[in-house]
Short mmCIF file of C-alpha atoms in Angstrom, two decimals:
data_model
loop_
_atom_site.label_atom_id
_atom_site.label_comp_id
_atom_site.label_asym_id
_atom_site.label_seq_id
_atom_site.Cartn_x
_atom_site.Cartn_y
_atom_site.Cartn_z
CA MET A 1 -108.29 -137.46 -80.86
CA ALA A 2 -107.06 -134.40 -79.72
CA ARG A 3 -107.66 -130.53 -80.98
CA ARG A 4 -105.46 -128.57 -82.24
CA PRO A 5 -105.25 -125.18 -80.10
CA LEU A 6 -106.47 -122.25 -82.13
CA PRO A 7 -104.20 -119.42 -82.77
CA ARG A 8 -104.07 -116.49 -80.25
CA ILE A 9 -104.99 -112.92 -81.18
CA LEU A 10 -102.15 -111.11 -80.82
CA SER A 11 -103.81 -108.45 -78.18
CA LYS A 12 -102.71 -104.62 -77.86
CA ASP A 13 -100.73 -105.28 -75.36
CA SER A 14 -98.12 -108.15 -77.30
CA ALA A 15 -98.71 -106.88 -80.59
CA GLN A 16 -96.73 -104.12 -78.88
CA ILE A 17 -94.22 -105.83 -77.03
CA ALA A 18 -93.85 -107.69 -80.52
CA ARG A 19 -92.67 -104.72 -82.27
CA THR A 20 -90.78 -103.77 -79.44
CA GLN A 21 -88.49 -106.85 -79.54
CA ILE A 22 -88.38 -106.84 -83.51
CA ALA A 23 -86.66 -102.59 -83.11
CA ARG A 24 -84.57 -104.31 -80.51
CA SER A 25 -83.40 -107.55 -82.26
CA ARG A 26 -82.92 -104.57 -85.92
CA GLU A 27 -80.66 -102.06 -83.06
CA LEU A 28 -78.49 -105.92 -82.08
CA ALA A 29 -78.65 -106.41 -85.69
CA ARG A 30 -76.43 -102.83 -86.61
CA THR A 31 -74.31 -103.25 -83.57
CA ALA A 32 -73.03 -105.61 -84.33
CA ALA A 33 -72.77 -105.88 -88.28
CA ASP A 34 -70.54 -102.57 -86.73
CA SER A 35 -68.68 -104.05 -84.40
CA ALA A 36 -68.08 -106.68 -87.80
CA THR A 37 -66.71 -103.66 -89.97
CA ASP A 38 -64.18 -102.54 -87.34
CA VAL A 39 -62.80 -105.94 -87.10
CA LEU A 40 -62.61 -106.77 -90.30
CA HIS A 41 -61.60 -103.50 -91.40
CA PRO A 42 -57.92 -104.39 -92.17
CA LEU A 43 -58.91 -107.67 -93.96
CA ILE A 44 -60.88 -105.85 -95.92
CA THR A 45 -58.85 -102.89 -96.50
CA VAL A 46 -55.97 -105.51 -98.01
CA THR A 47 -59.10 -107.19 -99.76
CA ARG A 48 -59.36 -103.78 -101.90
CA GLY A 49 -56.52 -103.47 -101.98
CA LEU A 50 -55.62 -107.15 -104.07
CA ARG A 51 -58.94 -105.84 -106.17
CA ARG A 52 -57.00 -102.72 -106.93
CA LEU A 53 -53.56 -104.39 -107.60
CA GLY A 54 -54.65 -106.60 -110.38
CA SER A 55 -57.20 -104.82 -112.05
CA ALA A 56 -53.51 -102.15 -112.11
CA GLY A 57 -52.23 -105.51 -113.52
CA ARG A 58 -54.64 -106.02 -116.23
CA ARG A 59 -54.77 -102.85 -117.46
CA LYS A 60 -50.78 -103.08 -117.85
CA TRP A 61 -51.47 -106.64 -119.46
CA ALA A 62 -53.98 -105.19 -122.18
CA ASP A 63 -52.01 -102.22 -122.84
CA THR A 64 -48.81 -104.42 -123.56
CA PRO A 65 -48.14 -105.19 -127.22
CA LYS A 66 -48.66 -108.77 -128.63
CA ASP A 67 -44.87 -108.96 -129.50
CA LYS A 68 -43.73 -107.39 -126.19
CA ARG A 69 -45.60 -109.82 -124.05
CA GLY A 70 -43.53 -113.24 -124.33
CA PRO A 71 -40.30 -110.84 -122.88
CA LEU A 72 -42.72 -109.24 -120.06
CA LEU A 73 -43.11 -112.85 -119.12
CA PHE A 74 -39.94 -113.36 -119.14
CA LEU A 75 -38.63 -111.18 -116.66
CA VAL A 76 -41.78 -111.65 -114.85
CA ALA A 77 -40.63 -115.63 -114.32
CA SER A 78 -37.42 -114.64 -113.63
CA LEU A 79 -38.86 -112.26 -111.13
CA PHE A 80 -40.38 -114.84 -109.28
CA LEU A 81 -37.27 -117.43 -109.74
CA VAL A 82 -34.81 -114.95 -108.03
CA VAL A 83 -37.62 -115.13 -105.40
CA ALA A 84 -37.86 -118.12 -105.08
CA LEU A 85 -34.24 -118.42 -104.48
CA VAL A 86 -33.16 -116.08 -102.36
CA PRO A 87 -33.79 -116.81 -98.36
CA TYR A 88 -36.46 -115.75 -96.74
CA GLY A 89 -37.71 -114.62 -100.34
CA PRO A 90 -41.29 -115.54 -100.20
CA LEU A 91 -41.80 -113.73 -96.75
CA LEU A 92 -40.22 -110.56 -97.61
CA ALA A 93 -42.29 -110.90 -100.84
CA VAL A 94 -45.90 -111.63 -98.76
CA ILE A 95 -45.24 -108.68 -96.49
CA THR A 96 -44.00 -106.10 -99.84
CA VAL A 97 -47.49 -107.45 -101.64
CA MET A 98 -50.01 -107.00 -98.55
CA ALA A 99 -47.89 -103.49 -97.89
CA ALA A 100 -48.80 -102.14 -101.27
CA ALA A 101 -52.46 -104.23 -101.31
CA ALA A 102 -52.54 -102.45 -98.07
CA TRP A 103 -52.08 -98.42 -99.80
CA GLN A 104 -54.12 -99.16 -102.39
CA GLY A 105 -56.70 -100.10 -100.49
CA ARG A 106 -57.02 -96.85 -98.44
CA ASP A 107 -60.46 -94.94 -98.44
CA ARG A 108 -59.07 -91.84 -100.52
CA THR A 109 -62.25 -89.94 -100.31
CA PRO A 110 -61.27 -86.37 -98.93
CA ALA A 111 -61.74 -86.16 -95.21
CA GLU A 112 -64.53 -82.87 -95.45
CA PRO A 113 -62.95 -80.10 -93.42
CA GLU A 114 -64.72 -79.78 -90.05
CA GLY A 115 -66.37 -75.73 -89.50
CA PRO A 116 -66.91 -73.77 -91.84
CA ASP A 117 -64.38 -72.01 -94.51
CA GLU A 118 -62.42 -68.58 -94.52
CA THR A 119 -65.10 -67.60 -96.89
CA GLN A 120 -68.34 -69.10 -94.76
CA LYS A 121 -66.71 -66.85 -92.23
CA GLU A 122 -66.52 -64.02 -93.04
CA ARG A 123 -70.34 -63.86 -93.93
CA LEU A 124 -71.76 -65.74 -90.66
CA GLN A 125 -69.34 -62.81 -88.56
CA SER A 126 -70.98 -59.41 -91.63
CA LEU A 127 -74.44 -61.74 -90.06
CA TYR A 128 -73.23 -61.17 -86.43
CA GLU A 129 -72.65 -57.61 -87.24
CA ALA A 130 -75.56 -56.56 -88.32
CA LEU A 131 -77.43 -58.35 -85.71
CA VAL A 132 -75.71 -55.80 -83.09
CA PRO A 133 -77.84 -53.37 -82.85
CA TYR A 134 -80.96 -55.15 -82.07
CA PHE A 135 -79.12 -58.06 -79.50
CA THR A 136 -77.83 -55.34 -77.87
CA GLY A 137 -78.56 -53.24 -74.70
CA ALA A 138 -77.60 -50.13 -73.12
CA GLU A 139 -77.45 -52.19 -69.42
CA ASP A 140 -75.82 -55.12 -70.55
CA PRO A 141 -72.58 -55.06 -68.15
CA ALA A 142 -71.66 -58.38 -70.68
CA PRO A 143 -73.23 -58.27 -74.49
CA LEU A 144 -73.79 -61.45 -76.25
CA TYR A 145 -73.40 -58.72 -79.46
CA ALA A 146 -71.10 -56.54 -80.01
CA HIS A 147 -68.91 -54.81 -82.79
CA GLY A 148 -65.74 -56.77 -83.68
CA GLY A 149 -66.64 -59.43 -81.11
CA ASP A 150 -66.68 -63.13 -81.06
CA TRP A 151 -69.71 -64.98 -83.80
CA GLU A 152 -68.42 -68.61 -82.34
CA LYS A 153 -70.15 -67.71 -78.79
CA VAL A 154 -73.86 -67.05 -80.08
CA PHE A 155 -74.08 -68.89 -83.68
CA SER A 156 -74.25 -72.60 -83.65
CA ALA A 157 -74.67 -75.49 -86.27
CA PRO A 158 -74.28 -73.08 -89.46
CA GLU A 159 -75.24 -75.16 -92.88
CA PHE A 160 -74.18 -73.82 -95.80
CA ASP A 161 -75.19 -74.56 -99.67
CA ASP A 162 -73.68 -75.18 -102.51
CA ALA A 163 -73.61 -71.74 -103.43
CA GLY A 164 -71.74 -70.77 -100.04
CA ARG A 165 -74.85 -69.11 -98.66
CA VAL A 166 -76.49 -69.61 -95.49
CA GLY A 167 -78.91 -72.58 -95.68
CA HIS A 168 -78.90 -73.27 -91.43
CA LEU A 169 -78.16 -71.41 -88.31
CA VAL A 170 -79.18 -71.12 -85.25
CA ILE A 171 -78.79 -68.20 -83.22
CA ARG A 172 -78.46 -67.30 -79.47
CA TYR A 173 -80.09 -63.72 -78.09
CA PRO A 174 -80.43 -61.85 -75.48
CA ALA A 175 -83.39 -62.86 -72.36
CA TYR A 176 -84.32 -58.67 -72.79
CA PHE A 177 -85.11 -59.32 -76.26
CA PRO A 178 -88.87 -58.55 -76.39
CA ASP A 179 -89.02 -61.66 -78.90
CA GLY A 180 -92.41 -62.08 -77.59
CA GLU A 181 -93.26 -58.82 -79.59
CA ALA A 182 -94.28 -59.29 -83.44
CA PRO A 183 -92.40 -56.13 -84.94
CA ALA A 184 -89.44 -57.06 -83.29
CA ARG A 185 -89.08 -60.77 -84.38
CA ALA A 186 -90.77 -58.91 -88.01
CA ARG A 187 -87.32 -56.61 -87.64
CA ILE A 188 -84.51 -59.38 -86.95
CA GLU A 189 -86.48 -61.96 -90.09
CA GLN A 190 -86.25 -59.40 -92.57
CA LEU A 191 -82.50 -58.92 -91.26
CA LEU A 192 -81.35 -62.05 -92.20
CA THR A 193 -83.86 -62.98 -95.45
CA ALA A 194 -81.23 -59.60 -96.65
CA LYS A 195 -78.42 -61.16 -95.69
CA ALA A 196 -78.57 -64.53 -95.52
CA GLY A 197 -79.73 -64.49 -99.33
CA ARG A 198 -81.83 -62.73 -100.92
CA GLY A 199 -84.82 -64.94 -103.49
CA ARG A 200 -84.92 -67.44 -100.98
CA GLU A 201 -87.64 -68.94 -98.30
CA TYR A 202 -86.85 -68.72 -94.90
CA HIS A 203 -88.68 -70.95 -91.87
CA PHE A 204 -87.81 -69.34 -88.70
CA SER A 205 -88.68 -71.32 -85.49
CA TRP A 206 -88.65 -68.65 -82.03
CA ASP A 207 -88.25 -70.84 -79.40
CA GLU A 208 -88.70 -68.54 -76.46
CA ALA A 209 -87.46 -70.53 -73.64
CA GLY A 210 -84.17 -70.94 -74.52
CA ASN A 211 -83.73 -67.97 -76.34
CA GLN A 212 -82.70 -68.95 -79.95
CA LEU A 213 -84.12 -68.69 -82.92
CA ALA A 214 -83.54 -71.37 -85.61
CA VAL A 215 -83.70 -70.03 -89.18
CA THR A 216 -83.84 -72.90 -92.59
CA ALA A 217 -84.13 -71.64 -96.02
CA LEU A 218 -86.42 -73.97 -97.40
CA ALA A 219 -86.67 -76.12 -100.63
CA PRO A 220 -89.64 -75.18 -103.32
CA LEU A 221 -92.20 -77.08 -103.07
CA PRO A 222 -93.16 -79.00 -106.21
CA ALA A 223 -95.03 -77.20 -108.56
CA ASP A 224 -95.17 -79.67 -111.30
CA ILE A 225 -97.50 -82.05 -109.54
CA PRO A 226 -100.84 -82.92 -112.24
CA ALA A 227 -104.28 -83.47 -111.04
CA GLN A 228 -104.86 -87.22 -109.82
CA HIS A 229 -106.53 -89.10 -108.22
CA PHE A 230 -105.37 -89.65 -104.48
CA VAL A 231 -105.63 -92.47 -102.06
CA THR A 232 -107.91 -90.86 -99.25
CA ALA A 233 -111.22 -91.65 -97.27
CA PRO A 234 -114.46 -90.08 -98.17
CA GLY A 235 -114.72 -86.67 -96.47
CA GLU A 236 -110.96 -86.24 -97.32
CA THR A 237 -109.77 -82.89 -100.11
CA VAL A 238 -106.20 -82.08 -100.45
CA LEU A 239 -106.19 -78.70 -100.97
CA GLY A 240 -102.41 -79.51 -101.93
CA PHE A 241 -98.78 -80.38 -100.25
CA THR A 242 -96.56 -78.76 -98.10
CA ASP A 243 -93.56 -80.03 -96.31
CA PRO A 244 -92.80 -83.36 -95.03
CA SER A 245 -91.89 -81.85 -91.33
CA GLU A 246 -95.83 -80.09 -91.06
CA VAL A 247 -97.29 -83.21 -91.17
CA GLN A 248 -97.43 -86.20 -90.38
CA ARG A 249 -98.89 -87.93 -93.57
CA THR A 250 -97.50 -88.29 -96.72
CA LEU A 251 -99.02 -90.05 -100.17
CA PRO A 252 -98.42 -92.01 -103.28
CA LEU A 253 -97.95 -90.20 -106.35
CA SER A 254 -97.36 -90.38 -109.77
CA TYR A 255 -94.87 -87.49 -110.35
CA GLY A 256 -93.61 -88.25 -113.61
CA GLU A 257 -92.15 -91.97 -114.95
CA GLU A 258 -91.61 -92.09 -110.57
CA GLU A 259 -93.46 -92.64 -107.93
CA ILE A 260 -93.46 -90.09 -105.05
CA ASP A 261 -94.28 -90.03 -101.68
CA VAL A 262 -96.00 -86.18 -100.77
CA PRO A 263 -96.89 -84.74 -97.27
CA PRO A 264 -100.50 -83.65 -98.44
CA VAL A 265 -102.52 -81.36 -96.38
CA VAL A 266 -105.82 -82.26 -96.18
CA TRP A 267 -109.38 -80.97 -94.95
CA ARG A 268 -112.08 -83.44 -93.78
CA THR A 269 -115.52 -81.89 -94.53
CA GLY A 270 -118.55 -83.58 -93.11
CA ILE A 271 -120.83 -84.17 -89.65
CA ARG A 272 -117.83 -84.42 -87.87
CA SER A 273 -115.99 -81.76 -89.21
CA THR A 274 -114.59 -78.71 -87.30
CA GLU A 275 -114.09 -76.39 -90.60
CA PRO A 276 -117.06 -77.48 -93.14
CA HIS A 277 -116.49 -74.61 -95.54
CA LEU A 278 -113.46 -72.49 -96.37
CA LEU A 279 -112.63 -69.46 -98.67
CA ALA A 280 -109.32 -68.55 -100.83
CA MET A 281 -108.18 -65.91 -101.17
CA GLY A 282 -105.87 -64.61 -103.90
CA HIS A 283 -104.85 -61.99 -106.76
CA PRO A 284 -105.63 -62.76 -110.78
CA GLY A 285 -103.72 -65.13 -111.69
CA SER A 286 -102.45 -66.79 -108.35
CA GLY A 287 -104.84 -70.31 -109.21
CA THR A 288 -108.26 -69.83 -107.07
CA SER A 289 -109.69 -71.02 -110.09
CA THR A 290 -106.90 -73.93 -109.88
CA LEU A 291 -108.19 -75.19 -106.35
CA LEU A 292 -111.51 -74.98 -106.94
CA ARG A 293 -111.21 -77.24 -110.05
CA SER A 294 -109.07 -79.61 -108.31
CA ILE A 295 -111.67 -79.31 -105.48
CA ALA A 296 -114.65 -80.00 -107.71
CA LEU A 297 -113.04 -83.15 -108.76
CA GLN A 298 -112.36 -84.71 -105.54
CA ALA A 299 -116.15 -84.20 -104.54
CA LEU A 300 -117.65 -85.74 -107.89
CA GLN A 301 -116.16 -89.34 -106.69
CA TYR A 302 -118.94 -89.00 -103.34
CA GLY A 303 -121.29 -86.12 -104.27
CA ASP A 304 -122.83 -83.83 -106.28
CA VAL A 305 -121.79 -80.35 -107.18
CA LEU A 306 -122.95 -77.16 -107.59
CA ILE A 307 -120.33 -74.29 -109.34
CA VAL A 308 -121.22 -70.52 -109.55
CA ASP A 309 -118.89 -68.51 -111.92
CA GLY A 310 -118.92 -64.70 -111.02
CA GLY A 311 -116.09 -64.38 -113.52
CA GLY A 312 -117.59 -65.22 -116.56
CA THR A 313 -115.23 -66.82 -117.47
CA GLY A 314 -115.67 -70.02 -118.53
CA GLU A 315 -113.33 -71.54 -117.25
CA TYR A 316 -115.25 -74.77 -115.22
CA ALA A 317 -117.29 -75.29 -118.80
CA CYS A 318 -115.28 -78.75 -118.66
CA LEU A 319 -118.03 -80.11 -116.46
CA THR A 320 -121.49 -78.95 -117.19
CA GLY A 321 -123.19 -81.88 -117.86
CA ARG A 322 -120.91 -84.60 -116.41
CA ASN A 323 -123.00 -86.52 -113.81
CA GLY A 324 -122.75 -85.32 -110.62
CA VAL A 325 -122.47 -81.84 -111.35
CA LEU A 326 -125.51 -80.06 -110.65
CA GLY A 327 -124.80 -77.17 -112.48
CA VAL A 328 -122.52 -74.16 -114.02
CA GLU A 329 -124.05 -70.90 -113.48
CA CYS A 330 -122.08 -67.75 -114.79
CA ALA A 331 -125.26 -65.22 -114.48
CA LEU A 332 -126.92 -63.65 -112.30
CA PRO A 333 -130.42 -65.28 -112.81
CA GLY A 334 -129.28 -68.11 -112.79
CA ALA A 335 -126.38 -67.66 -109.77
CA LEU A 336 -129.70 -66.50 -108.05
CA ALA A 337 -131.58 -69.11 -108.86
CA SER A 338 -129.19 -71.63 -108.03
CA LEU A 339 -128.43 -70.51 -104.72
CA GLU A 340 -132.18 -70.39 -103.40
CA TRP A 341 -132.83 -73.64 -103.90
CA ALA A 342 -129.21 -74.94 -102.43
CA ALA A 343 -130.23 -72.67 -99.74
CA GLN A 344 -134.03 -74.98 -99.59
CA GLU A 345 -132.59 -77.89 -99.98
CA THR A 346 -130.21 -77.37 -97.18
CA GLU A 347 -133.41 -76.88 -95.11
CA ARG A 348 -135.40 -80.21 -96.60
CA ARG A 349 -132.04 -82.45 -95.77
CA LEU A 350 -131.91 -80.45 -92.42
CA ILE A 351 -136.16 -81.89 -91.56
CA ALA A 352 -135.64 -85.04 -93.53
CA ILE A 353 -132.56 -85.71 -90.82
CA ASN A 354 -134.40 -84.50 -88.13
CA LEU A 355 -137.90 -86.75 -88.59
CA ALA A 356 -135.04 -89.75 -88.77
CA ARG A 357 -133.60 -89.00 -86.28
CA GLN A 358 -137.07 -88.59 -84.05
CA ALA A 359 -138.57 -92.05 -85.40
CA GLY A 360 -135.14 -94.25 -84.38
CA ASP A 361 -134.14 -94.48 -88.11
CA PRO A 362 -130.32 -93.93 -89.37
CA PRO A 363 -130.73 -90.73 -92.17
CA PRO A 364 -132.40 -90.98 -95.63
CA GLU A 365 -130.08 -92.19 -98.11
CA ASP A 366 -129.92 -88.76 -100.56
CA THR A 367 -129.21 -86.27 -97.38
CA ARG A 368 -125.84 -88.75 -96.28
CA ARG A 369 -124.55 -88.15 -100.65
CA PRO A 370 -122.40 -84.12 -100.33
CA LEU A 371 -123.60 -81.36 -101.56
CA TRP A 372 -120.60 -78.89 -102.34
CA LEU A 373 -121.46 -75.55 -104.02
CA LEU A 374 -118.35 -73.76 -105.49
CA LEU A 375 -118.17 -70.17 -105.64
CA ASP A 376 -115.87 -68.05 -107.88
CA ARG A 377 -115.67 -64.84 -107.13
CA PRO A 378 -119.52 -64.44 -106.01
CA THR A 379 -118.95 -60.87 -105.49
CA VAL A 380 -118.73 -59.69 -108.88
CA PHE A 381 -123.25 -60.28 -108.60
CA THR A 382 -123.25 -58.03 -105.63
CA HIS A 383 -123.07 -54.46 -107.94
CA LEU A 384 -124.79 -56.88 -110.33
CA ALA A 385 -128.20 -57.75 -108.33
CA THR A 386 -128.11 -54.68 -106.29
CA THR A 387 -127.99 -52.41 -110.09
CA GLU A 388 -131.51 -54.79 -111.21
CA GLY A 389 -132.89 -54.46 -107.93
CA ARG A 390 -132.81 -58.66 -106.77
CA LYS A 391 -131.81 -60.11 -103.99
CA GLU A 392 -127.71 -60.38 -102.99
CA PRO A 393 -126.30 -63.89 -103.82
CA GLN A 394 -124.84 -63.92 -100.50
CA THR A 395 -127.33 -63.42 -98.52
CA LEU A 396 -128.75 -66.93 -99.35
CA LEU A 397 -125.55 -68.33 -98.43
CA GLN A 398 -127.17 -67.59 -95.00
CA VAL A 399 -128.25 -71.07 -94.48
CA PRO A 400 -126.23 -73.36 -96.29
CA LEU A 401 -122.82 -71.65 -93.97
CA ARG A 402 -125.27 -72.36 -91.10
CA HIS A 403 -126.27 -75.22 -91.27
CA GLY A 404 -124.69 -76.85 -93.58
CA ARG A 405 -122.72 -79.80 -91.70
CA ALA A 406 -125.31 -80.59 -89.84
CA ALA A 407 -127.16 -81.77 -94.06
CA ASN A 408 -124.10 -82.63 -95.60
CA VAL A 409 -123.75 -79.48 -97.29
CA THR A 410 -120.15 -78.01 -97.91
CA VAL A 411 -119.89 -73.85 -99.22
CA VAL A 412 -116.51 -73.39 -100.91
CA VAL A 413 -115.48 -69.46 -101.65
CA ALA A 414 -113.01 -68.56 -103.71
CA GLU A 415 -111.95 -64.73 -104.49
CA GLN A 416 -109.70 -62.34 -105.39
CA PHE A 417 -108.57 -59.32 -102.65
CA ASP A 418 -109.98 -56.53 -104.52
CA GLY A 419 -113.20 -57.46 -104.00
CA ALA A 420 -112.58 -58.67 -100.01
CA GLU A 421 -114.58 -55.97 -99.00
CA ALA A 422 -117.77 -56.83 -100.57
CA LEU A 423 -117.32 -60.46 -98.55
CA SER A 424 -120.48 -61.30 -96.70
CA ASP A 425 -120.59 -61.61 -92.20
CA GLY A 426 -121.77 -64.89 -93.04
CA VAL A 427 -118.91 -66.04 -95.40
CA ARG A 428 -116.79 -64.04 -93.33
CA GLN A 429 -117.38 -65.84 -89.70
CA HIS A 430 -118.10 -69.43 -91.43
CA THR A 431 -115.71 -70.11 -92.89
CA ARG A 432 -112.73 -71.37 -91.34
CA ALA A 433 -110.97 -73.67 -93.45
CA ARG A 434 -108.72 -70.62 -95.09
CA VAL A 435 -106.15 -70.24 -98.05
CA VAL A 436 -104.28 -67.75 -99.53
CA LEU A 437 -102.31 -68.15 -102.96
CA GLY A 438 -100.03 -65.99 -104.82
CA ALA A 439 -97.53 -63.14 -103.87
CA ALA A 440 -99.48 -61.84 -101.11
CA THR A 441 -97.80 -59.61 -98.38
CA SER A 442 -97.24 -61.02 -95.10
CA ARG A 443 -100.27 -58.60 -94.21
CA GLN A 444 -102.80 -59.90 -96.36
CA VAL A 445 -101.51 -63.46 -95.36
CA GLU A 446 -102.41 -62.96 -91.16
CA ALA A 447 -105.73 -60.71 -92.36
CA VAL A 448 -107.10 -64.03 -94.13
CA LEU A 449 -105.12 -66.42 -91.34
CA GLY A 450 -105.54 -64.72 -88.38
CA VAL A 451 -101.90 -65.32 -87.51
CA PRO A 452 -98.39 -64.42 -89.75
CA PRO A 453 -96.85 -66.76 -91.81
CA HIS A 454 -94.30 -68.48 -90.69
CA THR A 455 -91.45 -68.45 -93.35
CA THR A 456 -90.92 -65.47 -96.14
CA THR A 457 -92.42 -63.94 -98.89
CA PRO A 458 -90.85 -66.21 -102.31
CA ALA A 459 -89.51 -64.38 -105.29
CA HIS A 460 -91.09 -66.38 -107.44
CA VAL A 461 -94.60 -67.46 -106.46
CA PRO A 462 -95.38 -70.11 -109.17
CA PRO A 463 -99.49 -70.91 -109.38
CA GLY A 464 -100.81 -72.03 -106.89
CA ARG A 465 -98.56 -71.36 -104.50
CA GLY A 466 -99.50 -69.82 -101.89
CA TYR A 467 -100.89 -70.64 -97.61
CA ALA A 468 -102.98 -72.88 -95.76
CA ARG A 469 -104.62 -73.09 -92.10
CA LEU A 470 -107.44 -75.51 -91.14
CA GLY A 471 -109.07 -73.55 -88.18
CA SER A 472 -106.84 -72.80 -84.72
CA GLY A 473 -103.73 -75.07 -86.32
CA PRO A 474 -100.39 -74.18 -87.88
CA VAL A 475 -100.45 -72.32 -91.37
CA HIS A 476 -98.71 -74.93 -93.57
CA ARG A 477 -96.92 -73.75 -96.78
CA LEU A 478 -98.71 -75.07 -99.87
CA GLN A 479 -98.87 -75.76 -103.42
CA VAL A 480 -102.37 -77.05 -105.15
CA PRO A 481 -102.03 -79.32 -108.15
CA ARG A 482 -101.52 -78.68 -111.25
CA THR A 483 -105.91 -78.81 -112.46
CA PRO A 484 -105.85 -75.89 -115.22
CA ASP A 485 -108.67 -76.04 -117.64
CA PRO A 486 -108.56 -78.67 -120.86
CA TYR A 487 -110.36 -76.26 -122.59
CA ASP A 488 -107.52 -73.05 -123.17
CA ASP A 489 -105.70 -73.54 -125.25
CA ALA A 490 -102.37 -72.49 -123.41
CA THR A 491 -102.88 -75.99 -121.39
CA SER A 492 -100.58 -79.13 -122.13
CA ASP A 493 -101.01 -82.09 -123.98
CA ALA A 494 -100.22 -83.66 -121.17
CA ASP A 495 -102.64 -81.49 -118.52
CA ARG A 496 -105.26 -81.54 -120.51
CA GLN A 497 -105.11 -85.35 -120.81
CA ALA A 498 -104.52 -86.32 -116.68
CA VAL A 499 -107.77 -83.77 -115.70
CA LEU A 500 -110.51 -85.48 -118.87
CA GLU A 501 -108.67 -88.76 -116.81
CA LEU A 502 -110.77 -87.16 -114.22
CA LEU A 503 -113.88 -86.32 -115.05
CA PRO A 504 -117.23 -87.75 -114.87
CA ALA A 505 -118.62 -88.92 -118.18
CA ARG A 506 -121.59 -86.66 -119.47
CA ALA A 507 -125.26 -87.44 -118.47
CA THR A 508 -127.00 -89.45 -121.60
CA ALA A 509 -130.42 -87.42 -120.48
CA ALA A 510 -128.80 -84.59 -118.71
CA GLU A 511 -131.77 -83.23 -116.61
CA PRO A 512 -131.51 -79.03 -116.02
CA GLY A 513 -130.06 -77.82 -113.03
CA PRO A 514 -131.68 -76.00 -110.59
CA GLY A 515 -130.56 -73.22 -112.15
CA ASP A 516 -130.36 -73.89 -116.02
CA LEU A 517 -131.34 -71.16 -117.86
CA ALA A 518 -131.74 -70.78 -121.65
CA LYS A 519 -127.85 -70.50 -122.90
CA PRO A 520 -126.28 -69.35 -125.40
CA ALA A 521 -124.27 -72.63 -127.32
CA LEU A 522 -120.41 -72.72 -125.88
CA GLU A 523 -118.22 -71.60 -129.32
CA LYS A 524 -116.66 -74.08 -129.76
CA THR A 525 -112.50 -73.73 -130.36
CA PRO A 526 -109.88 -75.81 -131.32
CA ALA A 527 -108.60 -76.28 -127.94
CA ILE A 528 -112.53 -77.47 -126.63
CA ALA A 529 -112.49 -79.55 -130.58
CA GLU A 530 -109.67 -81.36 -129.08
CA ALA A 531 -110.59 -81.96 -125.90
CA MET A 532 -114.00 -82.75 -126.34
CA ALA A 533 -112.21 -85.56 -129.78
CA ALA A 534 -109.78 -87.17 -126.95
CA GLU A 535 -112.90 -88.02 -124.26
CA SER A 536 -114.83 -89.01 -126.93
#
């Protein structure tokens, strides 16, 4: 009996050819559909007109009183009889009906006016006049910009929003304009922000080679996406969400009762990460604690978390005693003990990994599980440690910061701008992933990220809104997922339930953490009691 040949597995080249053929077939089908639509357009118009005439006749018959329907039928029958008896009557009747159907079936959508209207032209002319002092040279024999000049020769692709403000515009400027200097760019961007319409966030794209500037008004990022499980791989952490044009990846999320795809800002940690540690800066109420809670909930899926809260506000009490949470320290003795243990644990992991490599064995299992050190406002302990004559806590971060990537130890530091000067050099040097949240100025953003933001600061900054930069990559707009403290009285029931569903189960017999000392019992406020009741 002859054997059936096994199905041939498509190679990379054959798969590429198959995809090309599919794309070509789709293009041919789309072209054929467009051609058929053009050819059958008169028939489609007449059919649409007949349907509208029929609908009008049915409405007329429904509106006619019952006592008058008999005379109406007699009149219609008389007309049909007259048309049938008149020479060429049926032919003329068909031509008349087709003409009426063609007239009724025409496309009634009003044609959009080409180009801007008078009000929009006045706005563009005003913007042109405002740019004249900046884009005009005294020795230019044929300047592009001159008072009373024509804006159409320098402005292209203008778009406006519903309020009549500029939504997109491409501006030509002379080649001698110093577009490579930051102060010169800043002056133009500030002018365009004021003239195009305040209260919005603008993106400026400078094309130095083509001497063009593209101005785009950006839509606000969604600030009400709740905390939830993100479809990510181990070692990937979602910092927040950004513009669709900035990243080539989307995540499926639950947004109210809908399922949407949102572009995320993904931070990769681990042995192969080039940005193993993160620094987040912001003002009070900017959302840095929200970012740490979001990172902690994601890290607990695959690793252990140790939290040091220098603010002492108790915003991480919901994580106390959970599986995978080694400790939540709010006092100086516990913070010092925890960080000292973290440094020793990093050294132990390095030694174990080195011995395993020398023996030709894989790394031990306990060194593969990620360890996360989350520090909220560690500079608060600096003054306390100096006063009490203790070791400064940030010095204990040298080993985890320097060798954490090889030992699967990740450090995340959140600090406010008023304590930025107290950050140690080790934290500044080894935190290559940076986040700035809140209403920060361009200079503050540049001081943290290394480059100025590519967009203007919005008028209203919700909590968790800011910028992110991973290493030497581009600056992304960022909106942190809404992850409030579930024990806060101001937290809504929906947000509280969303966070509680992400929390790990409480440890049945919790062992004392590396820095656990005698701590007073947490007072059960109504919000805490309600959250604990919801968990049980």
